[in-house]
Coordinates of C-alpha atoms in Angstrom, one line a residue:
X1 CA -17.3 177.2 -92.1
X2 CA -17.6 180.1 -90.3
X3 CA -14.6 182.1 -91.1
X4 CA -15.8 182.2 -94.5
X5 CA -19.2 184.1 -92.5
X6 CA -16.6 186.6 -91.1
X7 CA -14.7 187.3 -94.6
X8 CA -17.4 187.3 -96.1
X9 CA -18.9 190.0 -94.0
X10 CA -16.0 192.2 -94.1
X11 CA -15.4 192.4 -97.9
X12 CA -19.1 193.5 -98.0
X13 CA -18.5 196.2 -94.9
X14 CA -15.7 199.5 -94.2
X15 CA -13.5 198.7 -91.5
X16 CA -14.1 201.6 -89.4
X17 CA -11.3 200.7 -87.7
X18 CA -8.5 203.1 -89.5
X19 CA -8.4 206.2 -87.7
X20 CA -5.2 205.6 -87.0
X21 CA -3.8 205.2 -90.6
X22 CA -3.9 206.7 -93.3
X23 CA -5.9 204.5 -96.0
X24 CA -3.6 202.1 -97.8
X25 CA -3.1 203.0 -101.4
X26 CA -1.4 201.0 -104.1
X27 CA -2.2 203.2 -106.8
X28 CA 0.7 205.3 -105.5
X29 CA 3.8 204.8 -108.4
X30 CA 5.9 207.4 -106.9
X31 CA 6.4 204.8 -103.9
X32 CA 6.1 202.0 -105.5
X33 CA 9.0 202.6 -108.4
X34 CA 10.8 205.0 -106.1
X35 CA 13.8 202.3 -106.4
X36 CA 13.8 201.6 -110.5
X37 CA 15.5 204.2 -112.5
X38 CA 14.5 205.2 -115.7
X39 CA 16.2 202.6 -117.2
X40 CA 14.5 199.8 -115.1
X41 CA 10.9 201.3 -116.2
X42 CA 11.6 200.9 -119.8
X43 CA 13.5 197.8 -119.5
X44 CA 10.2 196.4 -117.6
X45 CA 7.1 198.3 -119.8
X46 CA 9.4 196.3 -122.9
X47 CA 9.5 193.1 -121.0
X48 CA 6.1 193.1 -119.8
X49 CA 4.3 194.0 -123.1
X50 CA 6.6 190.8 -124.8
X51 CA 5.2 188.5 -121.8
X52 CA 1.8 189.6 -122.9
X53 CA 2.4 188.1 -126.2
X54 CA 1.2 184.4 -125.7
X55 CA 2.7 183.4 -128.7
X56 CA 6.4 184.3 -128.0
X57 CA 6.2 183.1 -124.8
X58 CA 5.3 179.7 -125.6
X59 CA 8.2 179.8 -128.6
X60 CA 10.5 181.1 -125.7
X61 CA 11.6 178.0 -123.9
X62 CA 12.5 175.8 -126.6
X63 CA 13.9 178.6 -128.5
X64 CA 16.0 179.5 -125.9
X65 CA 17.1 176.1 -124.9
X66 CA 18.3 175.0 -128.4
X67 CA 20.3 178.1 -128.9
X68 CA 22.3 177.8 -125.6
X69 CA 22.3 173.9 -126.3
X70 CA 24.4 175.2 -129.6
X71 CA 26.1 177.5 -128.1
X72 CA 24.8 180.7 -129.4
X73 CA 25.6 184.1 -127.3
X74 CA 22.2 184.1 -125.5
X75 CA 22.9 184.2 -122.1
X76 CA 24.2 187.9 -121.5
X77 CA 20.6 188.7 -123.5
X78 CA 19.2 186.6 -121.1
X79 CA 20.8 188.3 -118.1
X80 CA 20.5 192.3 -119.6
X81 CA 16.5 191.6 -119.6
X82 CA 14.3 188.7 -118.2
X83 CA 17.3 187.2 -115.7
X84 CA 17.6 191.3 -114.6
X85 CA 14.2 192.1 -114.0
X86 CA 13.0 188.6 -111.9
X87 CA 16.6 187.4 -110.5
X88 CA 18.7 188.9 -108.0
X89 CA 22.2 187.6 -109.5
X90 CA 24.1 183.9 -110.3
X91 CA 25.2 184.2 -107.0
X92 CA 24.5 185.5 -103.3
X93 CA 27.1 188.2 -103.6
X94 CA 25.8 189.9 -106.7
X95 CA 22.3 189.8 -105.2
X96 CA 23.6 192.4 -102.7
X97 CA 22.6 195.4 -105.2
X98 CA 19.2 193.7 -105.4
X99 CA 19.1 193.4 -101.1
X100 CA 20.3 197.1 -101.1
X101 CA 18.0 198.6 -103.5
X102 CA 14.5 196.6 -101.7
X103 CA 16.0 198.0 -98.3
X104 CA 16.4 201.3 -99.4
X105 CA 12.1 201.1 -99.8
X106 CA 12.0 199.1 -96.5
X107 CA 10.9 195.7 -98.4
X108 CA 13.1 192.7 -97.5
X109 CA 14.8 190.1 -99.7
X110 CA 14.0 186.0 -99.1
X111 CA 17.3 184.3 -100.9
X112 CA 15.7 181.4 -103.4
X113 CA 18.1 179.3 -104.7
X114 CA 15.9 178.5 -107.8
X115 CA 17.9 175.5 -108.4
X116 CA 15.3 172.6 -110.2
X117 CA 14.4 169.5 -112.0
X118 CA 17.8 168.0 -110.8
X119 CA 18.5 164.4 -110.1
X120 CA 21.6 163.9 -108.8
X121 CA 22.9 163.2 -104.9
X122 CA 25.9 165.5 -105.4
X123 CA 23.9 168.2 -106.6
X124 CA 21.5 167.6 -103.8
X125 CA 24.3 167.9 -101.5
X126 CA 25.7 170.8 -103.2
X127 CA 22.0 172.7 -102.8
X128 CA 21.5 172.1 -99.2
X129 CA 25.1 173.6 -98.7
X130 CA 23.8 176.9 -100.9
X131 CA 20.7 177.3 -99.0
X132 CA 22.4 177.0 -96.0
X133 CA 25.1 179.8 -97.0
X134 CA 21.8 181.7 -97.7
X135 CA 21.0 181.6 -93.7
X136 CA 24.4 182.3 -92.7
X137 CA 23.8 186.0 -95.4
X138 CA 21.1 186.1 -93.1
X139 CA 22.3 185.8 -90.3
X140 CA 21.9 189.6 -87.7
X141 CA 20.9 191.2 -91.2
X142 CA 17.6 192.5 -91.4
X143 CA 18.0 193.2 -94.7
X144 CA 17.3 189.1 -95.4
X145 CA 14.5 188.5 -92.9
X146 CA 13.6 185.5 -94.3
X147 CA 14.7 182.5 -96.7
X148 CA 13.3 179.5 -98.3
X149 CA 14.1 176.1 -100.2
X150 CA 12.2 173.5 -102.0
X151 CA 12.4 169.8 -100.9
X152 CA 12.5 168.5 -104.1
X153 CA 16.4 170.8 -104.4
X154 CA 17.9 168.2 -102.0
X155 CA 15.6 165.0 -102.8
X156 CA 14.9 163.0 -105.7
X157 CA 10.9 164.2 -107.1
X158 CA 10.2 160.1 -107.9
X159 CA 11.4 158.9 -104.6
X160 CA 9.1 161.5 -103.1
X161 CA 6.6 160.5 -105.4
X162 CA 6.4 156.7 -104.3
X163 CA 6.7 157.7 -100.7
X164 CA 3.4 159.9 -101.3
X165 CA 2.0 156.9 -102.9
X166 CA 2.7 154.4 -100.1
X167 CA 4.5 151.8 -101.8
X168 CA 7.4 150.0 -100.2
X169 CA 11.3 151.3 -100.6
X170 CA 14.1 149.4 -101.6
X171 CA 17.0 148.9 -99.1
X172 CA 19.2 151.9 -101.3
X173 CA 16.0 153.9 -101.2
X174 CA 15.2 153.7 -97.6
X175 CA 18.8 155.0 -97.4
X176 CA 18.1 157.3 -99.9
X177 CA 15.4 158.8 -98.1
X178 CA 17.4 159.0 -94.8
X179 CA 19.9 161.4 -96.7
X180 CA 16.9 163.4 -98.0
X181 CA 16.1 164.2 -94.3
X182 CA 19.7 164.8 -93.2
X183 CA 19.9 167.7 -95.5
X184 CA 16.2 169.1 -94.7
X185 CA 17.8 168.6 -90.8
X186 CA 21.1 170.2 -91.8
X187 CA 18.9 173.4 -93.6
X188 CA 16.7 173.6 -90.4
X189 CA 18.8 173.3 -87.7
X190 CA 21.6 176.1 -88.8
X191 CA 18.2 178.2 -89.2
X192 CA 17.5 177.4 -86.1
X193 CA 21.0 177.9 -84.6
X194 CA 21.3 181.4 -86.8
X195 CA 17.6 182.7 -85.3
X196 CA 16.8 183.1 -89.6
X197 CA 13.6 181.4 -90.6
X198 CA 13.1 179.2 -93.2
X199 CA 10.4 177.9 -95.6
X200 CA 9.7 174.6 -97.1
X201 CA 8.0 175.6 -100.4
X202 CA 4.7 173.9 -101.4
X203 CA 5.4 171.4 -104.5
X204 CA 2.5 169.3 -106.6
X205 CA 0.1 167.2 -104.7
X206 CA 1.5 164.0 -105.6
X207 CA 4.6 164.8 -103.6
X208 CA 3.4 167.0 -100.7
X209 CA 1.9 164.6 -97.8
X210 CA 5.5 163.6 -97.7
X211 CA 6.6 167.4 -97.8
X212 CA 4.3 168.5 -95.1
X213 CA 4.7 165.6 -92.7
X214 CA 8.6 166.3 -93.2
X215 CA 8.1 169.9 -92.2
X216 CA 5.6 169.2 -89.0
X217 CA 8.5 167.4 -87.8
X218 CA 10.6 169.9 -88.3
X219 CA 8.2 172.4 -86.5
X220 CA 7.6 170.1 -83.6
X221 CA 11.4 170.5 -83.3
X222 CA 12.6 173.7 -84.0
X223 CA 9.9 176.2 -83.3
X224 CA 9.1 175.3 -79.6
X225 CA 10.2 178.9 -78.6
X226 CA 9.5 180.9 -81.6
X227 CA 8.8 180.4 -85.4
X228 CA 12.2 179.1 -87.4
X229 CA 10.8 176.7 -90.4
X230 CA 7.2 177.2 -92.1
X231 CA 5.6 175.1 -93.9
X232 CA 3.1 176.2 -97.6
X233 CA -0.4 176.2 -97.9
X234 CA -1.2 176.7 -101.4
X235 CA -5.3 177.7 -101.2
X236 CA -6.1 176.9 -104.7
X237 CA -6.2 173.0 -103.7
X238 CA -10.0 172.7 -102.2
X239 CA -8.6 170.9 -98.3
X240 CA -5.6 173.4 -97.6
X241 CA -7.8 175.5 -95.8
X242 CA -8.8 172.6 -93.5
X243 CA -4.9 171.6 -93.2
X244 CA -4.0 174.7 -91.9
X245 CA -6.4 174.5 -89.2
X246 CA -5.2 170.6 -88.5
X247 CA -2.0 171.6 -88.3
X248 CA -2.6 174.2 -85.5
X249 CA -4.2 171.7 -83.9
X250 CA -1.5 169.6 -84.1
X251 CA 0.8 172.7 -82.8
X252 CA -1.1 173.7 -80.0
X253 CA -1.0 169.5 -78.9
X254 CA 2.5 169.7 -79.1
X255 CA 3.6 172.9 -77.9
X256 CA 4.7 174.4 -81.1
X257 CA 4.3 177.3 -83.3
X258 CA 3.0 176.7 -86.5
X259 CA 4.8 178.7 -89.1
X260 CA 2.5 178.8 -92.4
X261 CA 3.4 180.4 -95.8
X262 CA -0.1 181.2 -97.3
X263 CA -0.3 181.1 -101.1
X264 CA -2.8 180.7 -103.7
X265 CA -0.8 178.1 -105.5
X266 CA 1.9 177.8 -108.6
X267 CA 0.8 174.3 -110.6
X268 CA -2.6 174.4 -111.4
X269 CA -2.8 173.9 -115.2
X270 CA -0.3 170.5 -114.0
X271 CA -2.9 169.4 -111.5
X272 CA -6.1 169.1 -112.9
X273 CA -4.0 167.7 -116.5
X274 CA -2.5 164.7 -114.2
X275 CA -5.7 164.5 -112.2
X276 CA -7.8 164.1 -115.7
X277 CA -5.2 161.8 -117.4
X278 CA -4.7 159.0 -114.3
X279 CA -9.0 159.6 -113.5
X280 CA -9.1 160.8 -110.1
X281 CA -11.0 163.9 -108.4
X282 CA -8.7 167.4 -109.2
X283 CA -7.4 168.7 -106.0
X284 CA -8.2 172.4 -107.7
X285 CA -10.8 174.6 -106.1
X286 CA -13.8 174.6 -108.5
X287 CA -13.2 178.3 -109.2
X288 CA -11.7 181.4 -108.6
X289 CA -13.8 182.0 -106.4
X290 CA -13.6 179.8 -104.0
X291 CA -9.7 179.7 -103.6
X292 CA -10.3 183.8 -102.7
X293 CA -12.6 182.5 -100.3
X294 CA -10.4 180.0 -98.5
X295 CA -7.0 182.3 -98.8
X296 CA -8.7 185.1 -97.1
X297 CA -10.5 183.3 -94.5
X298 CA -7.4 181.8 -94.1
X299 CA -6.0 185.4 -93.1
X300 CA -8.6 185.9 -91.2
X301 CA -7.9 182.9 -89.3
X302 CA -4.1 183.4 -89.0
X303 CA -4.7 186.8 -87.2
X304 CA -7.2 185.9 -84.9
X305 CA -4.4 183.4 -83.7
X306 CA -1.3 185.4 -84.3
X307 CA 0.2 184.6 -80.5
X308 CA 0.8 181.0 -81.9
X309 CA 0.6 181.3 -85.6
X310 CA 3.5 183.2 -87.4
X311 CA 2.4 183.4 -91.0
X312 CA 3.9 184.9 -94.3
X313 CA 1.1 186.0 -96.8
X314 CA 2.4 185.6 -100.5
X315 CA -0.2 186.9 -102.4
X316 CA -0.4 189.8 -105.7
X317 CA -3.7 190.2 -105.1
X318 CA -4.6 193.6 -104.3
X319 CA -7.9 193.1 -102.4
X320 CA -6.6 189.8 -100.3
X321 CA -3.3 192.5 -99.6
X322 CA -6.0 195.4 -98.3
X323 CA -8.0 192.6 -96.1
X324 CA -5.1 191.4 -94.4
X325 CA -4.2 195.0 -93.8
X326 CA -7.4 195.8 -92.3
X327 CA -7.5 192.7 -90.6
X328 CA -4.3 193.9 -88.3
X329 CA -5.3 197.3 -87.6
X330 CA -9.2 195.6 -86.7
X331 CA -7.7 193.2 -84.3
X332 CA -5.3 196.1 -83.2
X333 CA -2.1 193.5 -84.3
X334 CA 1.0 196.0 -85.0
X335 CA 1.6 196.4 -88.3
X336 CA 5.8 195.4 -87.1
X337 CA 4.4 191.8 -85.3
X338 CA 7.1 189.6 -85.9
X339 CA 4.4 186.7 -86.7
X340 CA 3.0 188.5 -90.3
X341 CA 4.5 189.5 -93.5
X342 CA 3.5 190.3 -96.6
X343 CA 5.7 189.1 -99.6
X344 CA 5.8 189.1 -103.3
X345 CA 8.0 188.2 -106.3
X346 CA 11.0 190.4 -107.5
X347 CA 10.0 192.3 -110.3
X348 CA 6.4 191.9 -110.0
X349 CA 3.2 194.1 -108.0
X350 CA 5.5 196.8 -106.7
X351 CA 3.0 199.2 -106.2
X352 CA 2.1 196.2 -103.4
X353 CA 5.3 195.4 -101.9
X354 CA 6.7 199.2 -101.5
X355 CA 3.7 200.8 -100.4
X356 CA 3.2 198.5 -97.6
X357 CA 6.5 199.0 -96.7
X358 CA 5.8 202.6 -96.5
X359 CA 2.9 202.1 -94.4
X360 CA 5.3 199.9 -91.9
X361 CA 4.3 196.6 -92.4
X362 CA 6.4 193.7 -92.8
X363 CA 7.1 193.3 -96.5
X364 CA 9.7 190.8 -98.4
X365 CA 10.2 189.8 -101.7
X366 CA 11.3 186.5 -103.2
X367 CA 14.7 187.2 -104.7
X368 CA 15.5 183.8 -106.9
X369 CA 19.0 183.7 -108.1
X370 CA 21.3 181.2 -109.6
X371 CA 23.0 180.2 -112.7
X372 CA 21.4 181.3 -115.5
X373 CA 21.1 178.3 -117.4
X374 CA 19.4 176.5 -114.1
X375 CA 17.4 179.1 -113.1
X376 CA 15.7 179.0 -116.7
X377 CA 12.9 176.8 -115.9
X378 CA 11.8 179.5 -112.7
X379 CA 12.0 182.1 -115.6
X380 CA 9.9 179.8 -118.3
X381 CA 7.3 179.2 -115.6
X382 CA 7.3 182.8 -114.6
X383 CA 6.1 184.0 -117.8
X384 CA 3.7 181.3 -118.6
X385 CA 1.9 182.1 -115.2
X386 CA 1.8 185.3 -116.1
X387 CA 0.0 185.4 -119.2
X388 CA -2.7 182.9 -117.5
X389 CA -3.3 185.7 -115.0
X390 CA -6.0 187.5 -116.5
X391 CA -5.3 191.1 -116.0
X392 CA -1.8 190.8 -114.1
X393 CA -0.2 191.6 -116.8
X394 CA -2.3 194.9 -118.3
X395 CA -2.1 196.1 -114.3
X396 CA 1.5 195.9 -114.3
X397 CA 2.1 197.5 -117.6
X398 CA -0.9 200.2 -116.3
X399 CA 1.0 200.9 -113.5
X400 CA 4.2 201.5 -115.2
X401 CA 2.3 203.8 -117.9
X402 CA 1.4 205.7 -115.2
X403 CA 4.6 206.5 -113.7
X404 CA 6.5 207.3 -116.8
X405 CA 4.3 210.1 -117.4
X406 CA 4.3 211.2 -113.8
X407 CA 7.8 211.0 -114.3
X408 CA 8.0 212.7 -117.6
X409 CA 5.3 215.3 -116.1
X410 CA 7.8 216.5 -113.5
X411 CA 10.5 216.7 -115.5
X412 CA 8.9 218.7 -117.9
X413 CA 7.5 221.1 -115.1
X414 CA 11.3 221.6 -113.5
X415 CA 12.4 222.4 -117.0

C-alpha cells in the first residue's frame, strides 16, 4: 500500500519542516508532572513499581474481589491508590478536581463512564442516561472537549454476539435490539443537539461488524455538517487499516465526515485465545511490527484528508506521537485544527499528554470514573495490559525517577 511507502520514508528521514517550532520533547518532567504534587509522584513511583510485579497483579483481582465480596474495608484502599491515580471520581462531580488539574496543563478530560460486563435492561437504561449527563458537563465547556461510551454499556454483549454471527433473532430479541439502538440514538443525538462529540469505543471482533455498522449510521446522520460521533479503529487487527479507508469511502458517497478514533487495540491476548480455541484465522497483526506500520500510515492518511476526516489519535507510543506531530507541521495542518487530537489514559505517559499541550496541540485524556466496585474490571485490565507492555512500565517509573531528583535537586539548591 502506498502509505506504508510514505511512512515508511519519513521514519527513515528529518522533517525539515520545523523551523517554526521548537522540536517536540517528551523527556521534559518539569511539564509533564507540572500538575502532581509531591504526594502524587510517590503515590505513582509505589503504584507503578507494584504493577511491575506480575505476580501480584495476577493475585490482585481475585484477591480483591473476595475481600469486598466479604465485606472487608478495601474499598477506601482502593480509592487512596489505584482508583486515585487511573479514575477521575465515583461520580461526574468529583471528577471536577481531575478536569481542573488537566486544564490547568492545557490537556482536556473525555468523561468514561467505565461501567461493564452488565446484563441488565435497567442498567442499560440507567448508562445511556449517565453518558448522556456526561454531554450535557460537556456542553460550552472546553474543559471536556470530548466524551465516549461503549455499545456493549447499553446492549446485551451475546445479543451483539449473534447479530455479528448472522443468526436469526427471536421476536423479544428483535425488540431487544431496537432498544439497543434507541439508546445509541438517544446518546448521539443530545451530542449532536449539544455540539459535544462522542465516541463509540472499539469492543472484540466478534461483536464489532455490528458496532461499526451502528456507528456509520450514526455518522451518515449526525456529522453531515461537522464531526459529532466517531467510530474505533483498533490497528492491531490486520484489515482496520483497509476499514478506515472504506469507510471514507463510504463518507465521501454520502456526504459525511468520518470521525475515526485511531488506536492500537485493548484485547489482543482474548483474540488470538478465542481465535485458536473455535480454529479460525486470528484477526491480530502478525507482529508488532506491522500494527506500527498500519497505525502510522493510518496518520498519515488521516492528515492528508483532514478537510473530511476528523480523527482522535490514542496512542502512548512516543515515536507514533512525534510522527503525527511532524506530520501536521509537514502538511502545514495547525497544530489547534479542530479535526486532530492526541489523547491518552489518566495516569499514564504524561510526559506525552502535557508536553503536547505545551506545544499547542490538541491533547485529552480519558478520565474513567464510576463506582468503585464497577469500575474494578477497567482497573484489573489496566494493570494486566500494563505489565504486557514491554517497557511501559520501566519508562513510566524512569520518568518519575527523573523528576523526583529534579525536584529534590531544586529544593536542595533554594535551601
Amino acid at each position: 500500500m502506498k502509505y506504508h511507502f510514505i511512512i515508511l520514508q519519513m521514519l527513515s528521514n528529518e522533517t525539515n519542516n520545523n523551523s517554526k517550532h521548537a522540536k517536540l520533547s517528551f523527556e521534559n518532567t518539569e511539564i509533564a508532572f507540572r500538575h502532581s504534587s509531591n504526594a502524587d509522584l510517590n503515590r505513582a513511583y509505589w503504584l507503578f513499581r507494584i504493577i511491575n510485579i506480575n505476580f501480584l497483579v495476577k493475585i490482585g483481582p481475585p484477591v480483591t474481589n473476595f475481600a469486598i465480596k466479604i465485606g472487608l474495608p478495601i474499598k477506601s484502599l482502593i480509592k487512596a491508590t489505584i482508583f486515585k491515580h487511573f479514575c477521575g471520581g465515583e461520580t461526574i462531580s468529583e471528577c471536577n478536581n481531575t478536569i481542573k488539574n488537566l486544564q490547568s496543563g492545557g490537556v482536556g478530560t473525555i468523561l468514561d463512564y467505565s461501567i461493564e460486563g452488565e446484563d441488565d435492561e435497567a442498567v442499560f437504561d440507567s448508562t445511556r442516561d449517565e453518558i448522556i449527563r456526561t454531554i450535557v458537563r460537556a456542553a460550552n465547556d472546553d474543559a471536556v472537549p470530548i466524551t465516549v461510551f461503549k455499545v456493549t454499556g447499553v446492549g446485551r454483549f451475546a445479543l451483539l454476539e449473534k447479530l455479528d454471527a448472522k443468526l436469526p433473532l427471536t421476536a423479544e430479541e428483535e425488540k431487544e435490539w431496537q432498544r439497543v439502538q434507541n439508546r445509541v440514538l438517544a446518546i448521539c443525538d443530545k451530542a449532536y443537539n449539544s455540539n459535544v462529540p462522542v465516541m463509540i469505543d472499539a469492543e472484540e471482533s466478534w461483536i464489532q461488524e455490528t458496532i461499526d455498522l451502528l456507528a456509520l449510521t450514526m455518522m451518515s446522520r449526525y456529522n453531515t455538517k461537522r464531526a459529532i460521533v466517531y467510530n474505533t479503529y483498533q490497528m492491531y487487527r490486520h484489515d482496520k487499516l483497509a476499514s478506515l479507508l472504506s469507510d471514507h469511502e463510504i463518507a465521501i458517497s454520502e456526504g459525511f465526515i468520518l470521525g475515526a478514533k485511531i488506536v492500537r487495540g485493548a484485547y489482543m491476548e482474548k483474540e488470538r485465545k478465542r481465535a485458536e480455541e473455535n480454529g479460525y484465522p486470528t484477526p491480530i497483526q502478525p507482529d508488532k511490527k506491522a500494527t506500527d506500520l498500519d497505525y502510522d500510515s493510518a496518520l498519515d492518511y488521516c492528515t492528508t484528508h483532514i478537510d473530511k476526516i476528523a480523527f482522535i489519535a490514542g496512542t502512548h507510543n512516543e515515536e507514533s506521537s512525534r510522527l503525527l506531530a511532524e506530520l501536521l507541521d509537514a502538511k502545514q495542518i495547525d497544530h489547534k485544527h479542530p479535526h486532530v487530537y492526541f489523547s491518552q489514559l489518566l495516569g499514564m505517559s504524561d510526559n506525552l499528554s502535557f508536553n503536547l499541550a505545551d506545544a499547542r496541540y490538541n491533547v485529552a485524556k480519558y478520565v474513567p470514573y464510576g463506582p468503585i466496585k464497577a469500575v474494578l474490571p477497567y482497573l484489573f485490565r489496566r494493570a494486566q495490559e500494563n505489565t504486557a507492555i514491554a517497557g511501559q512500565m520501566s519508562r513510566e517509573l524512569s520518568l518519575i525517577v527523573k523528576e523526583r531528583k529534579r525536584r529534590s535537586k531544586q529544593s536542595f539548591n533554594s535551601n
